[in-house]
C-alpha cells in the first residue's frame, strides 16, 4: 500500500481539512488574575521572566504580578523595555534577556504589544540564531519556555492567536510572524485588568477587535466554526463598545468587550484577516500610527469596496449590529454597515481621515505599493484589491467621508 503524505505547499493549498487551534488552556472571569500564582506553581519552574510594557510598569500592574507570585519563592526577572508597538530589534533584545536569565517560563501581561513580545520570546528562547525566524525565512516549530498570557486591553486577542506583529525597521513596515507555538500554555482573561485602560486605547483596541471579527467573518479561510465566533463577537461588540469606552469602570461593558476580544481573536487565529490589516500595516511601519487606530479608520473605506462581493455576509453583519433587516433589500446592507463603521469613529472620538493623522498625500503611492505586497492578507479577502484600487482607497480615506 502506498502511503500518501502531503508536502507543505499541498497542505497550505488543501481545502479538505481545517485545523482549529486554541491555547492549551483558556480561563475567563472577574478576578481570575488571582489564580496566576497557583498556575505558576503547577508548572514546576524555578526561574521565570515577567514581560510587560513600560506604561503598565508605571501604573503598578507589574508589581501586582510580582506581589502575587512572591510567596512561591522563585527567581523572577522582569523585562519592561516596551515603549509603544514593538520592533523586531526589541524582540531580539527580549529573547537575549530571557536566554541570559535562563528562564523556564514567560508571563506576558499587557496589551497586544507586550503579549506579542512575550509569546514570541517564549517561542524563540531556545533558538541559537533567531535571525531566520525574524526575517520570515524559517518556521518556528517549537517553543523554548512555557508561557502564560494575561491581556490588559480588549483588544487584540493576542493571547489566543498564532500571530505576533512587529515593526521591521529596515523596511518601515509592520510584519506578522505566525506560529502555532505562539499559543500559550494558559491564557487568563480577567476583565478587571482592562478597567484602568485609557479611553483612547479602549476605543482603538475595541474597534480593532471588531475588525478581527468582521474581516475573519468574510475571509476566504473562514469556516462555519470560525464564523460562529465572529458572529458572537460582533453581536457583543454592538452592545458593549460605548459602555466600555465612555465609562471605563462599567464592569459589564468591560466583561462584554473582553469576550469580544477573545471570540474575535479565536476567529482571527483560525480564519485570518484581510485587506483592512494589509492597508493598516504600512501606516504603522512608516508613520507609527497605532494598529487599532489605523484599522478603525480604514475599515469603512476598505469595506465600502470589498463588501460589494459579500452581500449575504453584509446582510448578516447588519443584523448582528442591529442595523435592521436587509433580507428583502440586501444591496442596502453594505451602505448601512459602512455608515455604522464611519459613525463609530465619530462616536468614539477616533480620527476619521488620514490627513488628520498627519500622513503626507505624496506618500500614498508608496503606502499602496507596500500594502499591495502583503499577499497573506490580500489573498484572504473576497475582493482582490489591485495596487491602483488600494491607492484609490487611501486617497478617499485621506480626505475622509465628510469631505
Ligand atoms: N498578535 C495578534 O494577534 C495581534 C492582533 C492585533 C494587534 N496586535 C498588535 O498589538 C499591538 C497593539 O496592542 P493594544 O492595542 O492592545 O495596545 P498596546 O499593547 O500597544 O498598549 C497601548 C497603551 O495602553 C497601555 N495600557 C494597556 N493596557 C492598559 C491598562 N489596563 N491600564 C493602563 N494602561 C494600559 C499600554 O501601557 C500602552 O501605553 C500592536 O503592536 C498590534 O500590531 C497583535
mmCIF file of C-alpha atoms in Angstrom, residues 55-329:
data_model
loop_
_atom_site.group_PDB
_atom_site.id
_atom_site.type_symbol
_atom_site.label_atom_id
_atom_site.label_comp_id
_atom_site.label_asym_id
_atom_site.label_seq_id
_atom_site.Cartn_x
_atom_site.Cartn_y
_atom_site.Cartn_z
ATOM 1 C CA UNK A 55 3.366 52.094 30.880
ATOM 2 C CA UNK A 56 1.953 49.128 32.786
ATOM 3 C CA UNK A 57 5.020 49.027 34.996
ATOM 4 C CA UNK A 58 4.426 52.678 35.857
ATOM 5 C CA UNK A 59 0.759 52.100 36.785
ATOM 6 C CA UNK A 60 1.734 49.233 39.116
ATOM 7 C CA UNK A 61 0.433 46.246 37.128
ATOM 8 C CA UNK A 62 3.838 44.531 37.021
ATOM 9 C CA UNK A 63 4.260 44.990 40.768
ATOM 10 C CA UNK A 64 0.876 43.310 41.322
ATOM 11 C CA UNK A 65 2.158 40.245 39.440
ATOM 12 C CA UNK A 66 5.393 40.233 41.443
ATOM 13 C CA UNK A 67 3.496 40.504 44.747
ATOM 14 C CA UNK A 68 1.180 37.676 43.738
ATOM 15 C CA UNK A 69 3.937 35.204 42.864
ATOM 16 C CA UNK A 70 6.396 36.239 45.612
ATOM 17 C CA UNK A 71 5.225 33.536 48.085
ATOM 18 C CA UNK A 72 6.356 30.884 45.562
ATOM 19 C CA UNK A 73 9.986 31.858 46.244
ATOM 20 C CA UNK A 74 11.063 31.579 42.597
ATOM 21 C CA UNK A 75 13.808 33.516 40.785
ATOM 22 C CA UNK A 76 11.926 36.253 38.973
ATOM 23 C CA UNK A 77 13.261 38.745 36.414
ATOM 24 C CA UNK A 78 11.333 41.466 34.599
ATOM 25 C CA UNK A 79 11.600 42.857 31.070
ATOM 26 C CA UNK A 80 9.611 46.066 30.622
ATOM 27 C CA UNK A 81 11.535 47.866 27.892
ATOM 28 C CA UNK A 82 8.479 48.000 25.616
ATOM 29 C CA UNK A 83 7.634 51.583 24.691
ATOM 30 C CA UNK A 84 4.881 51.706 22.070
ATOM 31 C CA UNK A 85 4.348 48.981 19.485
ATOM 32 C CA UNK A 86 7.292 46.575 19.311
ATOM 33 C CA UNK A 87 10.054 46.312 16.709
ATOM 34 C CA UNK A 88 11.980 43.228 15.610
ATOM 35 C CA UNK A 89 15.115 44.527 17.345
ATOM 36 C CA UNK A 90 13.184 44.892 20.596
ATOM 37 C CA UNK A 91 12.020 41.305 20.240
ATOM 38 C CA UNK A 92 15.634 40.260 19.754
ATOM 39 C CA UNK A 93 16.578 42.112 22.939
ATOM 40 C CA UNK A 94 13.816 40.384 24.921
ATOM 41 C CA UNK A 95 14.953 36.977 23.628
ATOM 42 C CA UNK A 96 18.559 37.690 24.650
ATOM 43 C CA UNK A 97 17.325 38.756 28.092
ATOM 44 C CA UNK A 98 15.321 35.569 28.663
ATOM 45 C CA UNK A 99 18.213 33.430 27.388
ATOM 46 C CA UNK A 100 20.637 35.167 29.769
ATOM 47 C CA UNK A 101 18.237 34.678 32.676
ATOM 48 C CA UNK A 102 17.758 31.014 31.771
ATOM 49 C CA UNK A 103 14.036 31.417 32.365
ATOM 50 C CA UNK A 104 11.762 28.410 32.060
ATOM 51 C CA UNK A 105 8.542 30.434 31.962
ATOM 52 C CA UNK A 106 7.499 33.753 30.400
ATOM 53 C CA UNK A 107 4.482 35.542 31.866
ATOM 54 C CA UNK A 108 3.234 38.222 29.477
ATOM 55 C CA UNK A 109 0.885 40.861 30.856
ATOM 56 C CA UNK A 110 -0.312 43.872 28.864
ATOM 57 C CA UNK A 111 -1.922 44.878 25.627
ATOM 58 C CA UNK A 112 -1.098 43.320 22.276
ATOM 59 C CA UNK A 113 2.349 44.946 22.265
ATOM 60 C CA UNK A 114 3.529 43.223 25.446
ATOM 61 C CA UNK A 115 1.788 39.922 24.675
ATOM 62 C CA UNK A 116 3.283 39.705 21.175
ATOM 63 C CA UNK A 117 6.777 40.224 22.604
ATOM 64 C CA UNK A 118 6.113 37.726 25.407
ATOM 65 C CA UNK A 119 4.833 34.862 23.257
ATOM 66 C CA UNK A 120 7.432 35.306 20.514
ATOM 67 C CA UNK A 121 10.185 35.495 23.143
ATOM 68 C CA UNK A 122 8.940 32.291 24.792
ATOM 69 C CA UNK A 123 8.999 30.546 21.412
ATOM 70 C CA UNK A 124 12.443 31.839 20.390
ATOM 71 C CA UNK A 125 14.226 31.474 23.739
ATOM 72 C CA UNK A 126 15.862 28.155 22.783
ATOM 73 C CA UNK A 127 16.913 29.145 19.240
ATOM 74 C CA UNK A 128 20.634 29.836 18.866
ATOM 75 C CA UNK A 129 20.282 32.224 15.916
ATOM 76 C CA UNK A 130 16.888 33.934 15.729
ATOM 77 C CA UNK A 131 17.602 35.886 12.510
ATOM 78 C CA UNK A 132 15.970 33.446 10.040
ATOM 79 C CA UNK A 133 12.820 33.391 12.178
ATOM 80 C CA UNK A 134 12.656 37.182 12.396
ATOM 81 C CA UNK A 135 13.181 37.513 8.643
ATOM 82 C CA UNK A 136 10.396 35.024 7.958
ATOM 83 C CA UNK A 137 12.848 32.582 6.338
ATOM 84 C CA UNK A 138 12.205 29.765 8.825
ATOM 85 C CA UNK A 139 9.088 28.494 10.578
ATOM 86 C CA UNK A 140 9.032 28.444 14.382
ATOM 87 C CA UNK A 141 8.118 24.853 15.174
ATOM 88 C CA UNK A 142 8.879 24.587 18.892
ATOM 89 C CA UNK A 143 8.685 26.766 21.994
ATOM 90 C CA UNK A 144 11.691 27.422 24.258
ATOM 91 C CA UNK A 145 9.883 28.193 27.526
ATOM 92 C CA UNK A 146 6.453 27.774 28.996
ATOM 93 C CA UNK A 147 4.120 30.735 28.540
ATOM 94 C CA UNK A 148 1.170 32.356 30.336
ATOM 95 C CA UNK A 149 -0.531 35.431 28.871
ATOM 96 C CA UNK A 150 -2.831 37.969 30.571
ATOM 97 C CA UNK A 151 -4.366 40.729 28.406
ATOM 98 C CA UNK A 152 -4.995 44.209 29.837
ATOM 99 C CA UNK A 153 -6.752 45.582 26.721
ATOM 100 C CA UNK A 154 -9.758 44.271 24.793
ATOM 101 C CA UNK A 155 -8.289 44.014 22.472
ATOM 102 C CA UNK A 156 -6.068 42.341 20.126
ATOM 103 C CA UNK A 157 -6.915 38.802 21.223
ATOM 104 C CA UNK A 158 -3.158 38.160 21.120
ATOM 105 C CA UNK A 159 -3.488 35.664 24.000
ATOM 106 C CA UNK A 160 -5.436 33.299 21.714
ATOM 107 C CA UNK A 161 -3.776 33.918 18.334
ATOM 108 C CA UNK A 162 -0.846 32.396 16.467
ATOM 109 C CA UNK A 163 0.283 35.834 15.208
ATOM 110 C CA UNK A 164 2.740 38.305 16.635
ATOM 111 C CA UNK A 165 3.208 41.655 14.918
ATOM 112 C CA UNK A 166 6.449 43.652 14.822
ATOM 113 C CA UNK A 167 7.772 46.684 13.056
ATOM 114 C CA UNK A 168 10.500 45.790 10.592
ATOM 115 C CA UNK A 169 12.584 48.957 10.983
ATOM 116 C CA UNK A 170 14.612 48.326 7.812
ATOM 117 C CA UNK A 171 11.547 48.042 5.593
ATOM 118 C CA UNK A 172 9.463 50.568 7.553
ATOM 119 C CA UNK A 173 6.645 48.025 7.575
ATOM 120 C CA UNK A 174 4.761 46.076 10.212
ATOM 121 C CA UNK A 175 5.004 42.361 9.720
ATOM 122 C CA UNK A 176 3.250 39.372 11.248
ATOM 123 C CA UNK A 177 5.159 36.283 12.338
ATOM 124 C CA UNK A 178 2.868 33.265 12.519
ATOM 125 C CA UNK A 179 3.447 30.096 14.520
ATOM 126 C CA UNK A 180 1.245 27.586 16.320
ATOM 127 C CA UNK A 181 3.888 27.720 19.075
ATOM 128 C CA UNK A 182 2.744 31.247 19.959
ATOM 129 C CA UNK A 183 -0.366 29.827 21.607
ATOM 130 C CA UNK A 184 0.338 29.934 25.356
ATOM 131 C CA UNK A 185 0.012 27.102 27.871
ATOM 132 C CA UNK A 186 -2.599 29.244 29.571
ATOM 133 C CA UNK A 187 -4.457 32.476 28.756
ATOM 134 C CA UNK A 188 -6.054 34.208 31.743
ATOM 135 C CA UNK A 189 -8.589 36.840 30.661
ATOM 136 C CA UNK A 190 -9.653 38.908 33.663
ATOM 137 C CA UNK A 191 -11.824 41.859 32.514
ATOM 138 C CA UNK A 192 -10.907 43.735 35.705
ATOM 139 C CA UNK A 193 -7.387 44.188 34.302
ATOM 140 C CA UNK A 194 -8.843 46.336 31.498
ATOM 141 C CA UNK A 195 -10.573 48.837 33.807
ATOM 142 C CA UNK A 196 -7.505 51.100 34.009
ATOM 143 C CA UNK A 197 -7.128 51.102 30.220
ATOM 144 C CA UNK A 198 -7.147 54.709 28.914
ATOM 145 C CA UNK A 199 -10.194 55.846 26.906
ATOM 146 C CA UNK A 200 -8.352 56.195 23.597
ATOM 147 C CA UNK A 201 -6.787 52.703 23.904
ATOM 148 C CA UNK A 202 -10.157 51.218 24.942
ATOM 149 C CA UNK A 203 -11.661 52.730 21.789
ATOM 150 C CA UNK A 204 -8.902 51.825 19.339
ATOM 151 C CA UNK A 205 -8.275 48.309 20.655
ATOM 152 C CA UNK A 206 -12.044 47.723 20.936
ATOM 153 C CA UNK A 207 -12.601 48.605 17.284
ATOM 154 C CA UNK A 208 -9.500 46.556 16.429
ATOM 155 C CA UNK A 209 -11.301 43.536 17.928
ATOM 156 C CA UNK A 210 -14.302 44.288 15.744
ATOM 157 C CA UNK A 211 -12.003 44.465 12.699
ATOM 158 C CA UNK A 212 -10.808 40.959 13.575
ATOM 159 C CA UNK A 213 -14.399 39.759 13.792
ATOM 160 C CA UNK A 214 -15.709 41.257 10.541
ATOM 161 C CA UNK A 215 -12.587 40.533 8.486
ATOM 162 C CA UNK A 216 -12.349 36.925 9.645
ATOM 163 C CA UNK A 217 -16.110 36.524 9.092
ATOM 164 C CA UNK A 218 -15.818 37.310 5.377
ATOM 165 C CA UNK A 219 -12.355 35.734 4.986
ATOM 166 C CA UNK A 220 -11.698 33.134 2.291
ATOM 167 C CA UNK A 221 -10.362 30.812 5.020
ATOM 168 C CA UNK A 222 -13.428 31.212 7.281
ATOM 169 C CA UNK A 223 -15.400 28.115 8.251
ATOM 170 C CA UNK A 224 -18.752 27.616 9.999
ATOM 171 C CA UNK A 225 -16.764 27.211 13.225
ATOM 172 C CA UNK A 226 -14.839 30.488 12.911
ATOM 173 C CA UNK A 227 -17.959 32.325 11.696
ATOM 174 C CA UNK A 228 -19.737 31.263 14.879
ATOM 175 C CA UNK A 229 -17.068 33.007 16.993
ATOM 176 C CA UNK A 230 -17.028 36.093 14.759
ATOM 177 C CA UNK A 231 -20.829 36.399 14.800
ATOM 178 C CA UNK A 232 -20.994 36.343 18.602
ATOM 179 C CA UNK A 233 -18.132 38.845 18.810
ATOM 180 C CA UNK A 234 -19.964 41.293 16.513
ATOM 181 C CA UNK A 235 -23.212 40.996 18.470
ATOM 182 C CA UNK A 236 -21.468 41.621 21.806
ATOM 183 C CA UNK A 237 -19.472 44.475 20.310
ATOM 184 C CA UNK A 238 -22.544 46.453 19.292
ATOM 185 C CA UNK A 239 -23.988 46.330 22.809
ATOM 186 C CA UNK A 240 -20.775 46.915 24.789
ATOM 187 C CA UNK A 241 -18.290 49.142 22.983
ATOM 188 C CA UNK A 242 -19.708 52.510 24.025
ATOM 189 C CA UNK A 243 -20.235 51.323 27.639
ATOM 190 C CA UNK A 244 -16.590 50.267 27.934
ATOM 191 C CA UNK A 245 -15.206 53.395 26.253
ATOM 192 C CA UNK A 246 -17.452 56.070 27.748
ATOM 193 C CA UNK A 247 -17.484 54.612 31.261
ATOM 194 C CA UNK A 248 -14.361 52.526 31.722
ATOM 195 C CA UNK A 249 -15.455 51.439 35.211
ATOM 196 C CA UNK A 250 -18.591 49.746 33.872
ATOM 197 C CA UNK A 251 -17.598 46.153 34.605
ATOM 198 C CA UNK A 252 -20.371 44.706 32.454
ATOM 199 C CA UNK A 253 -19.151 46.707 29.470
ATOM 200 C CA UNK A 254 -15.601 45.551 30.204
ATOM 201 C CA UNK A 255 -16.690 41.895 30.510
ATOM 202 C CA UNK A 256 -18.585 42.186 27.210
ATOM 203 C CA UNK A 257 -15.576 43.682 25.441
ATOM 204 C CA UNK A 258 -13.207 41.067 26.899
ATOM 205 C CA UNK A 259 -15.425 38.418 25.325
ATOM 206 C CA UNK A 260 -15.450 40.343 22.040
ATOM 207 C CA UNK A 261 -11.667 40.431 22.035
ATOM 208 C CA UNK A 262 -11.335 36.720 22.796
ATOM 209 C CA UNK A 263 -14.031 35.490 20.404
ATOM 210 C CA UNK A 264 -12.763 37.688 17.587
ATOM 211 C CA UNK A 265 -9.203 36.585 18.381
ATOM 212 C CA UNK A 266 -10.140 32.908 18.037
ATOM 213 C CA UNK A 267 -11.836 33.631 14.720
ATOM 214 C CA UNK A 268 -8.836 35.638 13.513
ATOM 215 C CA UNK A 269 -6.408 32.940 14.644
ATOM 216 C CA UNK A 270 -8.164 30.282 12.604
ATOM 217 C CA UNK A 271 -9.579 32.174 9.604
ATOM 218 C CA UNK A 272 -7.110 35.058 9.278
ATOM 219 C CA UNK A 273 -7.855 38.682 8.496
ATOM 220 C CA UNK A 274 -7.727 40.647 5.257
ATOM 221 C CA UNK A 275 -7.397 43.886 3.382
ATOM 222 C CA UNK A 276 -8.055 46.310 6.263
ATOM 223 C CA UNK A 277 -4.983 44.919 8.005
ATOM 224 C CA UNK A 278 -2.980 44.937 4.772
ATOM 225 C CA UNK A 279 -3.654 48.664 4.324
ATOM 226 C CA UNK A 280 -3.070 49.406 8.024
ATOM 227 C CA UNK A 281 0.397 47.808 8.280
ATOM 228 C CA UNK A 282 2.237 50.397 6.144
ATOM 229 C CA UNK A 283 0.747 53.202 8.296
ATOM 230 C CA UNK A 284 2.173 51.506 11.382
ATOM 231 C CA UNK A 285 5.582 50.997 9.802
ATOM 232 C CA UNK A 286 6.209 54.397 8.224
ATOM 233 C CA UNK A 287 4.127 56.668 10.453
ATOM 234 C CA UNK A 288 3.919 54.654 13.697
ATOM 235 C CA UNK A 289 0.130 55.020 13.740
ATOM 236 C CA UNK A 290 -1.251 52.719 16.476
ATOM 237 C CA UNK A 291 -2.517 49.459 14.998
ATOM 238 C CA UNK A 292 -6.058 49.823 16.391
ATOM 239 C CA UNK A 293 -6.405 53.408 15.163
ATOM 240 C CA UNK A 294 -5.186 52.506 11.662
ATOM 241 C CA UNK A 295 -7.583 49.554 11.410
ATOM 242 C CA UNK A 296 -10.550 51.514 12.785
ATOM 243 C CA UNK A 297 -10.006 54.391 10.379
ATOM 244 C CA UNK A 298 -9.512 52.263 7.275
ATOM 245 C CA UNK A 299 -12.326 49.800 7.949
ATOM 246 C CA UNK A 300 -15.251 51.818 6.434
ATOM 247 C CA UNK A 301 -13.193 52.856 3.398
ATOM 248 C CA UNK A 302 -11.974 49.320 2.698
ATOM 249 C CA UNK A 303 -15.336 47.621 3.270
ATOM 250 C CA UNK A 304 -17.078 50.127 1.028
ATOM 251 C CA UNK A 305 -15.124 48.407 -1.789
ATOM 252 C CA UNK A 306 -14.515 44.839 -0.606
ATOM 253 C CA UNK A 307 -18.003 44.432 0.908
ATOM 254 C CA UNK A 308 -19.529 44.575 -2.573
ATOM 255 C CA UNK A 309 -18.545 40.942 -3.128
ATOM 256 C CA UNK A 310 -20.169 39.595 0.048
ATOM 257 C CA UNK A 311 -23.742 40.803 0.076
ATOM 258 C CA UNK A 312 -25.043 37.880 2.124
ATOM 259 C CA UNK A 313 -22.393 38.374 4.810
ATOM 260 C CA UNK A 314 -23.066 42.138 4.922
ATOM 261 C CA UNK A 315 -26.787 41.438 5.386
ATOM 262 C CA UNK A 316 -25.895 39.212 8.344
ATOM 263 C CA UNK A 317 -23.446 41.744 9.805
ATOM 264 C CA UNK A 318 -26.107 44.475 9.588
ATOM 265 C CA UNK A 319 -28.431 42.261 11.594
ATOM 266 C CA UNK A 320 -25.713 41.387 14.204
ATOM 267 C CA UNK A 321 -25.126 45.124 14.656
ATOM 268 C CA UNK A 322 -28.889 45.694 14.982
ATOM 269 C CA UNK A 323 -28.950 47.991 11.951
ATOM 270 C CA UNK A 324 -32.119 46.442 10.552
ATOM 271 C CA UNK A 325 -33.376 43.536 8.449
ATOM 272 C CA UNK A 326 -31.999 43.812 4.915
ATOM 273 C CA UNK A 327 -33.045 40.374 3.687
ATOM 274 C CA UNK A 328 -35.508 41.915 1.229
ATOM 275 C CA UNK A 329 -33.058 44.576 0.162
#
